[in-house]
mmCIF file of C-alpha atoms and ligand atoms in Angstrom:
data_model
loop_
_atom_site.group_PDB
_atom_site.id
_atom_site.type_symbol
_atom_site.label_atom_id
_atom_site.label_comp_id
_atom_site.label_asym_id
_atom_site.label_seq_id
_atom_site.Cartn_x
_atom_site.Cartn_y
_atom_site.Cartn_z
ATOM 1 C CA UNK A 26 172.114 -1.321 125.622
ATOM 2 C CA UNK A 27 172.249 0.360 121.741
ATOM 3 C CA UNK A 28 173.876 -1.085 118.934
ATOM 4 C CA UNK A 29 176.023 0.414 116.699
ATOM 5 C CA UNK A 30 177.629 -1.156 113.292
ATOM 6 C CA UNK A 31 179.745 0.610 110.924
ATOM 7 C CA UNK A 32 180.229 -0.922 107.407
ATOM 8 C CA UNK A 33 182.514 0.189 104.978
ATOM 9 C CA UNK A 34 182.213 -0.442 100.875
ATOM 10 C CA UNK A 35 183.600 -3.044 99.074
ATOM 11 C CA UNK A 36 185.294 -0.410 96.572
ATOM 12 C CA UNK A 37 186.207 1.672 100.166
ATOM 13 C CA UNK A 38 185.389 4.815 98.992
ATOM 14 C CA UNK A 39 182.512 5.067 101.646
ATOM 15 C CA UNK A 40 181.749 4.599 105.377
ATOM 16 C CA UNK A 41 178.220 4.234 106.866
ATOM 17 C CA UNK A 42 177.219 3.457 110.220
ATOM 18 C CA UNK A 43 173.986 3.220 111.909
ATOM 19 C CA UNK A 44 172.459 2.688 115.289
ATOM 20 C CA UNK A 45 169.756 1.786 117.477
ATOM 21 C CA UNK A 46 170.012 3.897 120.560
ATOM 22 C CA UNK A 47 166.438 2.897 122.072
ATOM 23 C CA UNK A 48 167.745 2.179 125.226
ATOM 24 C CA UNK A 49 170.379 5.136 125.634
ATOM 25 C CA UNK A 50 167.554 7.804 124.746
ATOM 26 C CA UNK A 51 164.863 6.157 127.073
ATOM 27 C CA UNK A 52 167.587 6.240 129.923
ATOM 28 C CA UNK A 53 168.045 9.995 129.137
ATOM 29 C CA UNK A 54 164.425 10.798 129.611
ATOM 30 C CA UNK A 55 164.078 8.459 132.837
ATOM 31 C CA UNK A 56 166.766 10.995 134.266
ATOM 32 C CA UNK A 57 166.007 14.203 133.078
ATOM 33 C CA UNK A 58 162.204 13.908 132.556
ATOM 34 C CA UNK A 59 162.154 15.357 129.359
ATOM 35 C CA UNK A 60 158.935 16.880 127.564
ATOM 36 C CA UNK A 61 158.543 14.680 124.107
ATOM 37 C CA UNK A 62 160.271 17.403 121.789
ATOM 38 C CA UNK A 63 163.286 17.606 124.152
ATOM 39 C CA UNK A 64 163.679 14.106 124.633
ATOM 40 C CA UNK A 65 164.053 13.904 120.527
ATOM 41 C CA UNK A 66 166.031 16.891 120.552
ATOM 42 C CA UNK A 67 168.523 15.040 123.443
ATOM 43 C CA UNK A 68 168.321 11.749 122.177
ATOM 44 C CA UNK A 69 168.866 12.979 118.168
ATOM 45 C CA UNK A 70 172.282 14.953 120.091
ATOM 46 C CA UNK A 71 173.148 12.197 122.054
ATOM 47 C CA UNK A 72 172.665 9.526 119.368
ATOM 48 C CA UNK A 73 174.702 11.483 117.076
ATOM 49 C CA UNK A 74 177.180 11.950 119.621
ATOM 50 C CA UNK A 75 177.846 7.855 119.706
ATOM 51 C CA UNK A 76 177.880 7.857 116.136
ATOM 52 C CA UNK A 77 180.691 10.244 115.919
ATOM 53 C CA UNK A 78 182.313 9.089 119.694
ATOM 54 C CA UNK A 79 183.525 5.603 117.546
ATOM 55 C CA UNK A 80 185.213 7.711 115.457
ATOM 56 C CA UNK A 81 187.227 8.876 118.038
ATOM 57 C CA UNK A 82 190.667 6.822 117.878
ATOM 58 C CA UNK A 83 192.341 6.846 121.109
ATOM 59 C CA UNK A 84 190.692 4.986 124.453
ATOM 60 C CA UNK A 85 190.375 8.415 126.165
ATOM 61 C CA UNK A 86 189.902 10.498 124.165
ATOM 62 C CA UNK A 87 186.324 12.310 124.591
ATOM 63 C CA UNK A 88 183.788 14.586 122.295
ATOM 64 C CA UNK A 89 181.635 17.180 123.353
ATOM 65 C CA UNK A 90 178.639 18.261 121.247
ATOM 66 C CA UNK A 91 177.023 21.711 122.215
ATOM 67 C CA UNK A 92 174.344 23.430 119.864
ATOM 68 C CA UNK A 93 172.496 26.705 121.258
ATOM 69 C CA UNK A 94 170.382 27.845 119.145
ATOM 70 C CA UNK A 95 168.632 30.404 121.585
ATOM 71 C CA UNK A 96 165.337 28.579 121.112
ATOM 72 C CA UNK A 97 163.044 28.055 124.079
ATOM 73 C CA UNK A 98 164.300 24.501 125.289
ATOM 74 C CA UNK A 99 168.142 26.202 126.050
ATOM 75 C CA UNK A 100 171.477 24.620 125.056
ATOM 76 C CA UNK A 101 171.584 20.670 124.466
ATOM 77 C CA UNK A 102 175.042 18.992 125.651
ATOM 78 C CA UNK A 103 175.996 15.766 124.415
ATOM 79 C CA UNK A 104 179.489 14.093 125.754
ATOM 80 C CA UNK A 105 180.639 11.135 123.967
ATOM 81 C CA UNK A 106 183.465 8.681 124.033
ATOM 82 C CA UNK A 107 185.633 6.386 122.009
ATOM 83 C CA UNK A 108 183.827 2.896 123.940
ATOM 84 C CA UNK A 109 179.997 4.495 122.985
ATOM 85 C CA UNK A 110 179.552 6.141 126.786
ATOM 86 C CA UNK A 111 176.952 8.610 126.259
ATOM 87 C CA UNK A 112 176.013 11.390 128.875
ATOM 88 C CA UNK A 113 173.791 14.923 128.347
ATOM 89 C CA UNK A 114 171.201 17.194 128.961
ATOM 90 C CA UNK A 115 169.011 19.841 128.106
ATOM 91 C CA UNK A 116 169.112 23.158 129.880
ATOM 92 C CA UNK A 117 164.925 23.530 129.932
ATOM 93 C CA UNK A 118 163.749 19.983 129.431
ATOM 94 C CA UNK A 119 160.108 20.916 129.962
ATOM 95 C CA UNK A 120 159.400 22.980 126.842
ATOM 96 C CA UNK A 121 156.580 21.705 125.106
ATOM 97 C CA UNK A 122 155.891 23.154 121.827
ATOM 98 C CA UNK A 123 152.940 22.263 119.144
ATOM 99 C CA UNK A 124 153.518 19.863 116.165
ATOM 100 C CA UNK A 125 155.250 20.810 113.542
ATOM 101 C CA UNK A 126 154.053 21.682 109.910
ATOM 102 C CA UNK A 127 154.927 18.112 108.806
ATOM 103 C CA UNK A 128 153.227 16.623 112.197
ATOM 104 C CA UNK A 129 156.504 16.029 113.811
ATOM 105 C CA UNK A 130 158.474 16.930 116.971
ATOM 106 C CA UNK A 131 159.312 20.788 116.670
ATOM 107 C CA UNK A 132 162.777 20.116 117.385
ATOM 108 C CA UNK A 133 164.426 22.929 115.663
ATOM 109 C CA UNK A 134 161.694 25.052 117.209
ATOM 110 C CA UNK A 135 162.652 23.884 120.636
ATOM 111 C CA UNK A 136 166.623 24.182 119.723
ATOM 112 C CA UNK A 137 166.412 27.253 117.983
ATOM 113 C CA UNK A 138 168.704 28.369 115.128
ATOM 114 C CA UNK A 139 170.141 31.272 116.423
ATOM 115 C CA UNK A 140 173.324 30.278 117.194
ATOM 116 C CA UNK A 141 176.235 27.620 116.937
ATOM 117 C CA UNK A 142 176.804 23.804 116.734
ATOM 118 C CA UNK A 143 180.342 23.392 118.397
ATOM 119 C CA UNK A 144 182.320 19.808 118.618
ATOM 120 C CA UNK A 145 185.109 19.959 120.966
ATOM 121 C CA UNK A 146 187.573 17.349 121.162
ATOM 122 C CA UNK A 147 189.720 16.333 123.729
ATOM 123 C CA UNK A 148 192.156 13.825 122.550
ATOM 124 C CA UNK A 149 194.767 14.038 125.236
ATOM 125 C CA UNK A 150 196.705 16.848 123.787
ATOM 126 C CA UNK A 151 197.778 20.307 125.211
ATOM 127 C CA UNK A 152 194.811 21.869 123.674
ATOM 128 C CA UNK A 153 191.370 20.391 122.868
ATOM 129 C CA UNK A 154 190.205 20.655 119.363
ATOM 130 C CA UNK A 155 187.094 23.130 118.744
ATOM 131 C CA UNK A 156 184.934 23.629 115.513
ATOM 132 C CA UNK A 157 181.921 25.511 115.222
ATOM 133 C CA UNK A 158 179.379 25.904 112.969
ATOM 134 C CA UNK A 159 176.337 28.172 112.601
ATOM 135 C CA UNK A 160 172.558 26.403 112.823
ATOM 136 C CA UNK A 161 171.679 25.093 110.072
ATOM 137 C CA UNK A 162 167.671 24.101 111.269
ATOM 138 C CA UNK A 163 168.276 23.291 114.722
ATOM 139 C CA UNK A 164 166.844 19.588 113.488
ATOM 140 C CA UNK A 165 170.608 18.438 114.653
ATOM 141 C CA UNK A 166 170.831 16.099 112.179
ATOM 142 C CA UNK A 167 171.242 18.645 109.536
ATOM 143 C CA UNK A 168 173.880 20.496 112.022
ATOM 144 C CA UNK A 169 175.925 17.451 112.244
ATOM 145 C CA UNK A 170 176.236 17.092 108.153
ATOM 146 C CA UNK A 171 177.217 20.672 108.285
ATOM 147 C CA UNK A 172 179.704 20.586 110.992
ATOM 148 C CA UNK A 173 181.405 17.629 108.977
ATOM 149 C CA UNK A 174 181.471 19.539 105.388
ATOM 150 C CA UNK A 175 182.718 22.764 107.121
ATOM 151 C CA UNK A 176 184.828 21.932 109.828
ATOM 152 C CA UNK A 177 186.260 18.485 108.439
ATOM 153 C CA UNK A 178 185.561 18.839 104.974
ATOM 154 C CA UNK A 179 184.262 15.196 104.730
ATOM 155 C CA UNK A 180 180.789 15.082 102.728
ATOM 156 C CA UNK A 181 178.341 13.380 105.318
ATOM 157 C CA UNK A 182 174.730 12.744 104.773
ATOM 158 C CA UNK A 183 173.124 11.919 108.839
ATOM 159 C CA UNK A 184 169.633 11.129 109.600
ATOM 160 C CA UNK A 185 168.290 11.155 113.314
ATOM 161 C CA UNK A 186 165.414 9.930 114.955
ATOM 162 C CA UNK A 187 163.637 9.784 118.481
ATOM 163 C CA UNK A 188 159.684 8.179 118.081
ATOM 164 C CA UNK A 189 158.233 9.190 121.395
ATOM 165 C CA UNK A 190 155.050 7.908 123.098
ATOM 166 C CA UNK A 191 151.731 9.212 124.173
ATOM 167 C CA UNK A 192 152.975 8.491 127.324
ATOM 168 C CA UNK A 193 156.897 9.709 127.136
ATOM 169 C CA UNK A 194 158.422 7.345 126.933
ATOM 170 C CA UNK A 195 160.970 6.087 123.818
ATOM 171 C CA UNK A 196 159.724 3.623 121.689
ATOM 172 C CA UNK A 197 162.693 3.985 119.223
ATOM 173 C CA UNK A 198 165.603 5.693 118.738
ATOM 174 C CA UNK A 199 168.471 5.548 116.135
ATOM 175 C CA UNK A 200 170.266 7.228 113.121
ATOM 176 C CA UNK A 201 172.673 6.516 110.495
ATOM 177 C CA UNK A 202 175.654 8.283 108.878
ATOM 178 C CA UNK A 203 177.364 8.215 106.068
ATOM 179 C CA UNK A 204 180.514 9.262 105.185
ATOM 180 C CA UNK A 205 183.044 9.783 101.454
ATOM 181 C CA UNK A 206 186.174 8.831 101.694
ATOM 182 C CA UNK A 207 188.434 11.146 99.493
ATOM 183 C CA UNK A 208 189.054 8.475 97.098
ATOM 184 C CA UNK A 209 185.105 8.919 96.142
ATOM 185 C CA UNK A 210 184.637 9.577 92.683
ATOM 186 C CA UNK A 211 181.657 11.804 91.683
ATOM 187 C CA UNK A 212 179.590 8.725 90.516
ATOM 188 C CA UNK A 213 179.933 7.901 94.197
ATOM 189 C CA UNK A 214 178.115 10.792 95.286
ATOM 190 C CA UNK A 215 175.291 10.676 92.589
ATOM 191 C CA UNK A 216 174.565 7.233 93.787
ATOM 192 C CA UNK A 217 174.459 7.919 97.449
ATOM 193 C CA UNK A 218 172.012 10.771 96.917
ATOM 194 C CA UNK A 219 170.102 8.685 94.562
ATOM 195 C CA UNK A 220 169.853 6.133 96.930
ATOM 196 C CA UNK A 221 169.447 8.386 100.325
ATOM 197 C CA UNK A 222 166.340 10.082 98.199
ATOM 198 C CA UNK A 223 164.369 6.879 98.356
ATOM 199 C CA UNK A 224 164.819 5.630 102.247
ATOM 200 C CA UNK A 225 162.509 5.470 104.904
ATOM 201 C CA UNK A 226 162.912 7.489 107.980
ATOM 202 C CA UNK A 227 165.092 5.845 110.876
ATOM 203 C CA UNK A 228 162.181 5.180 113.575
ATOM 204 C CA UNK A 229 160.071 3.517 110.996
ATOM 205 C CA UNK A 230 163.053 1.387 109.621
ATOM 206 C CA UNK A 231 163.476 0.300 113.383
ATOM 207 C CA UNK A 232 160.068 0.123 113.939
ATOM 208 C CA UNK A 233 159.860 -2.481 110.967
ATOM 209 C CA UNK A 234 162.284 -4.089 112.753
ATOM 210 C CA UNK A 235 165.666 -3.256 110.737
ATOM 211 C CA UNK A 236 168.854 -4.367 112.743
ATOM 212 C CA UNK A 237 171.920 -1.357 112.485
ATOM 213 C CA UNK A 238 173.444 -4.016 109.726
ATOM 214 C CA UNK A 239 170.048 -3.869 107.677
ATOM 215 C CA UNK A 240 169.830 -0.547 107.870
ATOM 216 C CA UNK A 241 173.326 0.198 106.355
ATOM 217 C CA UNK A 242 171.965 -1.884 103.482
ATOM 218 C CA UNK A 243 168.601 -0.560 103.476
ATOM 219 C CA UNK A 244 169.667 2.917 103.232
ATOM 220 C CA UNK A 245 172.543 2.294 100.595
ATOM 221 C CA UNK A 246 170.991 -0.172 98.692
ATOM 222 C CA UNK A 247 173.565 0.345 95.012
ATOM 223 C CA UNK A 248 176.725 -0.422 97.629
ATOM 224 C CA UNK A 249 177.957 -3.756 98.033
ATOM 225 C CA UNK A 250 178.923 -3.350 102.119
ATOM 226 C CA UNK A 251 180.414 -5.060 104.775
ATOM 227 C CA UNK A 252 180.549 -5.246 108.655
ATOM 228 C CA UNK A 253 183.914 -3.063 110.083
ATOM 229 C CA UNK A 254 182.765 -3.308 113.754
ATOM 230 C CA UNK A 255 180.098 -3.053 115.791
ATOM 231 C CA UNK A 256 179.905 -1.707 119.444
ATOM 232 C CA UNK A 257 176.979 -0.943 122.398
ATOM 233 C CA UNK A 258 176.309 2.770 122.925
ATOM 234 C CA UNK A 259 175.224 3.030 126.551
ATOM 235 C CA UNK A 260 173.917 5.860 128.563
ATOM 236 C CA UNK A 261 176.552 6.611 131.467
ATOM 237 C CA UNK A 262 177.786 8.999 133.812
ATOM 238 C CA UNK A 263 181.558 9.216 134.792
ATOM 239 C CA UNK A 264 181.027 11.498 137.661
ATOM 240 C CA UNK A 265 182.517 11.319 141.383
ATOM 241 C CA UNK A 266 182.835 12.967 144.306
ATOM 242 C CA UNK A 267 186.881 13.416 143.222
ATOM 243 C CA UNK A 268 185.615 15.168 140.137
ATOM 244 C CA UNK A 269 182.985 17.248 141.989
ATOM 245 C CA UNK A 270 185.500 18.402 144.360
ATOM 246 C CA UNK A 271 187.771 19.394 141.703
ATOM 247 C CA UNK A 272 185.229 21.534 140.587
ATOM 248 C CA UNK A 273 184.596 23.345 143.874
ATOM 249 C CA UNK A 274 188.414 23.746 144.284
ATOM 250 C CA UNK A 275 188.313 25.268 140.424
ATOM 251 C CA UNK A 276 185.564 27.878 141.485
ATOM 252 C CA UNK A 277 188.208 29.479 143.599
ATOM 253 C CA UNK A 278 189.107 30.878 147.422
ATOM 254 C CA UNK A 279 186.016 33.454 147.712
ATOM 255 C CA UNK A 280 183.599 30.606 146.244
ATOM 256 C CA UNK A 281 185.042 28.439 148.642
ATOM 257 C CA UNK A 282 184.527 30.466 151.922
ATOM 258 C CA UNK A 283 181.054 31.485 150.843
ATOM 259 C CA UNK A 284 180.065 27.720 150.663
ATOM 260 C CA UNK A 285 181.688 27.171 153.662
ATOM 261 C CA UNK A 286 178.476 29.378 155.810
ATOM 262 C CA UNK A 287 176.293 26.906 154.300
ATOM 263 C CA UNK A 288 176.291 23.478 156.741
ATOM 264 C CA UNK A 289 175.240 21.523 153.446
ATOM 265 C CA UNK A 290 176.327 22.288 150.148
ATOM 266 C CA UNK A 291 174.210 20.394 147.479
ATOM 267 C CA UNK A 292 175.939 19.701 144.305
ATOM 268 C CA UNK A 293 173.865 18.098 141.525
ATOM 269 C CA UNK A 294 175.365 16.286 138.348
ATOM 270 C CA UNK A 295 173.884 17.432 135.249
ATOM 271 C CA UNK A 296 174.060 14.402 133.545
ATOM 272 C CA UNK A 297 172.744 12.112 135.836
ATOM 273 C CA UNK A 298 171.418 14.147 138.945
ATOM 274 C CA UNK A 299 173.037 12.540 141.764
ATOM 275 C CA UNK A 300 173.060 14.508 144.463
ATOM 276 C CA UNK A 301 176.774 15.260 146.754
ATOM 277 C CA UNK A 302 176.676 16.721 150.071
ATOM 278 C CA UNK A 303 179.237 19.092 151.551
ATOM 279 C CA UNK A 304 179.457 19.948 155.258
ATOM 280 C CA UNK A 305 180.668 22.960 155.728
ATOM 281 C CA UNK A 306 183.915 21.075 157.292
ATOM 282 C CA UNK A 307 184.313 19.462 153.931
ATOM 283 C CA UNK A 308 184.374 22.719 152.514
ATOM 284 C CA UNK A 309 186.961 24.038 154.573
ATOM 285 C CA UNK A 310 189.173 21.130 153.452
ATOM 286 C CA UNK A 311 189.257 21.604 150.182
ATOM 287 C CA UNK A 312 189.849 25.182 150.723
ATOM 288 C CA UNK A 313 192.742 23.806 152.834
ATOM 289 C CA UNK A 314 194.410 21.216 149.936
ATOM 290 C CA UNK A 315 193.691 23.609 147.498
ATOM 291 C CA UNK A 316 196.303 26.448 149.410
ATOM 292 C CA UNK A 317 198.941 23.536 150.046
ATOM 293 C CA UNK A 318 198.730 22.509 146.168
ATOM 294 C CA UNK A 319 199.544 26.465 145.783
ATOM 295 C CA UNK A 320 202.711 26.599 147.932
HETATM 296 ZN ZN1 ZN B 414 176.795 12.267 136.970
#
């Protein structure tokens, strides 16, 4: 299980939270079987997406985070929610690319930059809310602060992190983010850039064995902060057969009656690759509810 913890200032005119998502990323790679650099570029999506998923207000409401930057590794997906549920994947998990020229993960090599970051929202209205941003670097943590200044025009500062083993597997996992509240003055902003310019990165603050709390402090160190709320990102799907048959139904008549010559129909989840089986029977069923629910 991750931990999250969001602080705000004493004087309120800033929010920071931070989080250890260890567990969440490793999770993600156990499913998908990621090369290193996509398992960084998942678990930097998917810990951002918990970061901004308890900023969500309402219990069902959900966030999407999509960024396809054309680079080799495909679109990354990232679904959030309001309780810290994280689910995603990578299109082409297997991309391995060299080192970067600062001896890190390529991950805005593997993402790309030739294309959009897009939130979408779904906070039980009518319409869900989208916002889209070009790449910045395809580092996604750069994306993020971008998304936030253009589409929400809230001054963010985000840092990301995924350490990956020799052997694959996540050793830690976390970020932080930091957000002005409109009452900021500008000496707010020269101190949080004063202080941001001076912090270790978020694997090695983990690594040294920083709790979210400490790291709140650690990166902020001119604020006087205290605890909001804390809560426990976890890596989960929400899918079911009910869901999966929904989707069928949704691909339509013709869809339908072309599945139906198959004798099993595989679906696989994306998010967590289980497997459901239709017999052609089942098929034929759906295609049945689906023309009562017409007439
Ligand atoms: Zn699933």
């Amino acid at each position: 299980m991750g931990h999250l913890v969001r602080c705000i200032s004493e004087d309120g005119t800033l929010l920071i939270m931070a989080c250890d998502t260890t567990d969440v990323v490793q999770k993600a790679y156990e499913i998908h079987g990621t090369s290193k650099v996509c398992t960084a570029a998942l678990g930097r999506l998917l810990t951002g997406g918990a970061m901004m998923g308890s900023m969500l207000k309402g219990k069902n409401d959900t966030l999407t985070l999509k960024i396809n930057g054309g680079g080799p590794a495909g679109s990354v997906i990232a679904v959030a929610d309001s309780m810290c549920r994280v689910k995603g994947y990578i299109v082409d998990g297997n991309v391995e690319l060299p080192l970067n020229e600062k001896g890190k993960l390529d991950v805005g090599g593997a993402v790309g930059t030739n294309g959009f970051l897009t939130v979408i929202k779904d906070l039980g209205l009518s319409e869900p809310y989208v916002g889209q941003v070009p790449i910045v670097s395809g580092e996604i943590a750069e994306d993020i602060t971008s998304y936030f200044a253009a589409s929400e025009q809230t001054p963010t500062v985000c840092g990301l992190g995924v350490l990956v083993a020799q052997d694959k597997s996540v050793l830690k996992a976390g970020g932080f983010l930091i957000q002005l509240l409109p009452t900021a003055e500008n000496d707010t902003i020269d101190k949080v850039e004063h202080d941001i310019a001076g912090i270790h990165s978020v694997t090695k603050m983990l690594t040294d064995g920083l709790t979210p709390a400490e790291i709140c402090k650690a990166v902020l160190p001119s604020f006087s902060i205290e605890v909001l709320d804390e809560s426990h990102p976890v890596y989960q799907c929400d899918c079911s057969r009910e869901r999966v048959q929904n989707a069928l139904i949704a691909a339509g008549k013709d869809e339908l009656l072309d599945m139906a010559k198959d004798d099993d129909t595989q679906v696989t989840c994306q998010f967590c690759n289980r497997v459901y089986h239709f017999s052609s029977h089942d098929i034929l069923q759906l295609l049945k509810s689906s023309q009562s629910d017409e007439s």
